Tab-separated table of C-alpha atoms in Angstrom:
chain	number	residue	atom	x	y	z
A	124	MET	CA	218.162	114.748	219.556
A	125	GLN	CA	217.548	111.345	221.095
A	126	ARG	CA	215.817	111.444	224.458
A	127	LEU	CA	217.472	109.674	227.391
A	128	GLU	CA	214.867	107.811	229.404
A	129	TRP	CA	215.405	106.576	232.940
A	130	SER	CA	216.108	102.866	233.117
A	131	ALA	CA	217.736	100.312	235.375
A	132	LEU	CA	220.953	100.890	233.418
A	133	LEU	CA	221.210	104.336	235.006
A	134	GLU	CA	220.800	103.111	238.573
A	135	THR	CA	223.819	103.274	240.838
A	136	GLY	CA	222.346	101.003	243.496
A	137	VAL	CA	222.243	103.801	246.077
A	138	ALA	CA	218.551	104.609	246.511
A	139	GLU	CA	218.926	108.275	247.434
A	140	MET	CA	221.296	108.948	244.525
A	141	ASP	CA	219.025	107.124	242.089
A	142	ALA	CA	215.953	109.068	243.237
A	143	SER	CA	217.799	112.350	242.863
A	144	HIS	CA	219.204	111.381	239.474
A	145	ARG	CA	215.762	110.397	238.209
A	146	LEU	CA	214.456	113.861	239.167
A	147	LEU	CA	217.474	115.514	237.560
A	148	LEU	CA	216.878	113.713	234.287
A	149	GLN	CA	213.253	114.867	234.344
A	150	ALA	CA	214.400	118.448	235.030
A	151	ILE	CA	216.932	118.259	232.184
A	152	HIS	CA	214.249	117.157	229.718
A	153	ALA	CA	211.731	119.703	231.024
A	154	THR	CA	214.339	122.385	230.370
A	155	ILE	CA	215.157	121.103	226.886
A	156	ASP	CA	211.436	120.858	226.063
A	157	ALA	CA	210.586	124.333	227.395
A	158	ASP	CA	209.316	126.962	224.994
A	159	ASP	CA	211.467	130.040	224.473
A	160	GLY	CA	209.500	132.177	226.930
A	161	SER	CA	209.810	129.737	229.822
A	162	LEU	CA	213.371	128.635	229.053
A	163	PRO	CA	215.127	131.025	231.485
A	164	GLY	CA	212.841	129.921	234.321
A	165	ARG	CA	213.478	126.255	233.519
A	166	ILE	CA	217.228	126.840	233.473
A	167	THR	CA	216.954	128.515	236.872
A	168	ALA	CA	214.984	125.541	238.223
A	169	LEU	CA	217.504	123.111	236.731
A	170	LEU	CA	220.372	125.024	238.326
A	171	ALA	CA	218.636	124.726	241.713
A	172	ALA	CA	218.011	120.985	241.229
A	173	LEU	CA	221.607	120.360	240.193
A	174	ALA	CA	222.974	122.433	243.081
A	175	ALA	CA	220.852	120.446	245.557
A	176	ASP	CA	221.943	117.100	244.079
A	177	PHE	CA	225.571	118.162	244.047
A	178	ALA	CA	225.390	119.361	247.662
A	179	GLU	CA	224.036	115.934	248.703
A	180	GLU	CA	226.785	114.118	246.817
A	181	GLU	CA	229.456	116.401	248.231
A	182	ALA	CA	228.161	115.821	251.764
A	183	LEU	CA	228.455	112.075	251.141
A	184	MET	CA	231.998	112.566	249.865
A	185	ASP	CA	232.871	114.590	252.978
A	186	HIS	CA	231.447	111.872	255.209
A	187	LEU	CA	233.441	109.181	253.390
A	188	HIS	CA	236.640	111.244	253.095
A	189	TYR	CA	236.305	110.336	249.430
A	190	PRO	CA	239.762	110.336	247.804
A	191	THR	CA	238.801	111.904	244.455
A	192	ASP	CA	236.385	114.476	245.795
A	193	HIS	CA	238.307	117.381	244.226
A	194	GLU	CA	237.784	116.051	240.699
A	195	HIS	CA	234.140	115.276	241.379
A	196	ARG	CA	233.509	118.739	242.847
A	197	ALA	CA	235.296	120.344	239.886
A	198	ALA	CA	232.976	118.485	237.496
A	199	HIS	CA	229.997	119.821	239.443
A	200	SER	CA	231.370	123.353	239.301
A	201	ARG	CA	231.928	123.170	235.549
A	202	VAL	CA	228.365	122.159	234.704
A	203	LEU	CA	226.895	124.762	237.063
A	204	ALA	CA	229.097	127.462	235.509
A	205	ALA	CA	228.039	126.433	231.996
A	206	LEU	CA	224.362	126.610	232.921
A	207	GLN	CA	224.818	129.933	234.699
A	208	HIS	CA	226.338	131.196	231.458
A	209	ALA	CA	223.392	129.804	229.482
A	210	LEU	CA	220.847	131.695	231.583
A	211	PRO	CA	221.478	135.206	230.195
A	212	VAL	CA	221.954	133.710	226.731
A	213	ALA	CA	218.475	132.148	227.004
A	214	TRP	CA	216.938	135.604	227.352
A	215	ALA	CA	218.658	137.008	224.263
A	216	ASP	CA	219.108	133.912	222.111
A	217	PRO	CA	217.079	130.870	223.227
A	218	ARG	CA	218.359	128.902	220.253
A	219	GLY	CA	221.963	129.476	221.340
A	220	ALA	CA	221.187	128.310	224.862
A	221	ARG	CA	219.548	125.162	223.512
A	222	GLY	CA	222.842	124.117	221.931
A	223	LEU	CA	224.286	123.710	225.410
A	224	LEU	CA	221.123	122.237	226.906
A	225	GLU	CA	220.894	119.502	224.300
A	226	ARG	CA	224.289	118.233	225.422
A	227	LEU	CA	223.106	117.724	228.998
A	228	PRO	CA	221.768	114.156	228.601
A	229	ARG	CA	225.141	113.033	227.250
A	230	TRP	CA	226.908	114.905	230.075
A	231	PHE	CA	224.542	113.236	232.552
A	232	VAL	CA	225.433	109.717	231.377
A	233	GLY	CA	229.136	110.537	231.277
A	234	HIS	CA	229.126	112.057	234.752
A	235	LEU	CA	227.068	109.196	236.118
A	236	SER	CA	229.421	106.546	234.772
A	237	ALA	CA	232.714	108.331	235.445
A	238	MET	CA	232.004	110.085	238.738
A	239	ASP	CA	228.788	108.954	240.422
A	240	LEU	CA	229.125	105.217	239.941
A	241	PRO	CA	232.515	105.052	241.716
A	242	LEU	CA	231.049	107.203	244.504
A	243	ALA	CA	228.097	104.811	244.765
A	244	VAL	CA	230.495	101.877	245.067
A	245	ALA	CA	232.327	103.692	247.884
A	246	ILE	CA	229.011	104.389	249.637
A	247	GLU	CA	227.973	100.748	249.381
A	248	ARG	CA	231.337	99.585	250.703
A	249	ALA	CA	231.072	101.985	253.634
A	250	ARG	CA	227.569	100.747	254.427
A	251	ARG	CA	228.590	97.081	254.177
A	252	PRO	CA	232.292	97.012	255.027
A	253	TYR	CA	232.516	93.263	255.492
A	254	SER	CA	230.599	92.150	252.412
A	255	ALA	CA	231.995	91.249	249.027
A	256	PRO	CA	232.780	94.223	246.794
A	257	PRO	CA	229.956	95.307	244.477
A	258	GLU	CA	229.796	93.645	241.099
A	259	ALA	CA	231.306	95.428	238.144
A	260	SER	CA	228.213	94.686	236.062
A	261	LEU	CA	226.879	98.223	236.521
A	262	ARG	CA	229.978	99.602	234.837
A	263	LEU	CA	229.518	97.183	231.957
A	264	GLN	CA	225.839	98.074	231.635
A	265	LEU	CA	226.607	101.787	231.590
A	266	ALA	CA	229.326	101.265	228.996
A	267	ARG	CA	226.819	99.352	226.835
A	268	LEU	CA	224.299	102.151	227.255
A	269	LEU	CA	226.851	104.682	226.048
A	270	GLN	CA	227.543	102.541	223.008
A	271	GLU	CA	223.855	101.877	222.230
A	272	GLN	CA	222.630	105.425	222.788
A	273	SER	CA	223.874	108.015	220.376
A	274	ILE	CA	222.876	111.065	222.315
């Protein structure tokens, strides 16, 4: 499995989102890299980190009256449910749980580009309502990253 490292390509331009996403990526890799005995504890810690990040994003969406918040929240719920399912599996069959965990970096990039980047654009527009709209270059960079990285 190819490791996804944090880079400027993953930045949304919203400092608090980027800081949280950087920590999430570290937590994802710490979970993937965990030995079998510590895997359930790492999954539990990852669930807590994801829940905290998602709560922050959802609070931002509430504040903005974000129009596609239902889809974004549903995506959050799906990944949390999958990881909650992986937790008991990790106790009985760590190898089986790793199959799901190794897909998380790809999920992360997909979620970032499809859900978080548009939210970041909405946040930036709300913070600077009279400025020019943000450049689309971030979308192009993320698309290139998806093409270059075969994770």
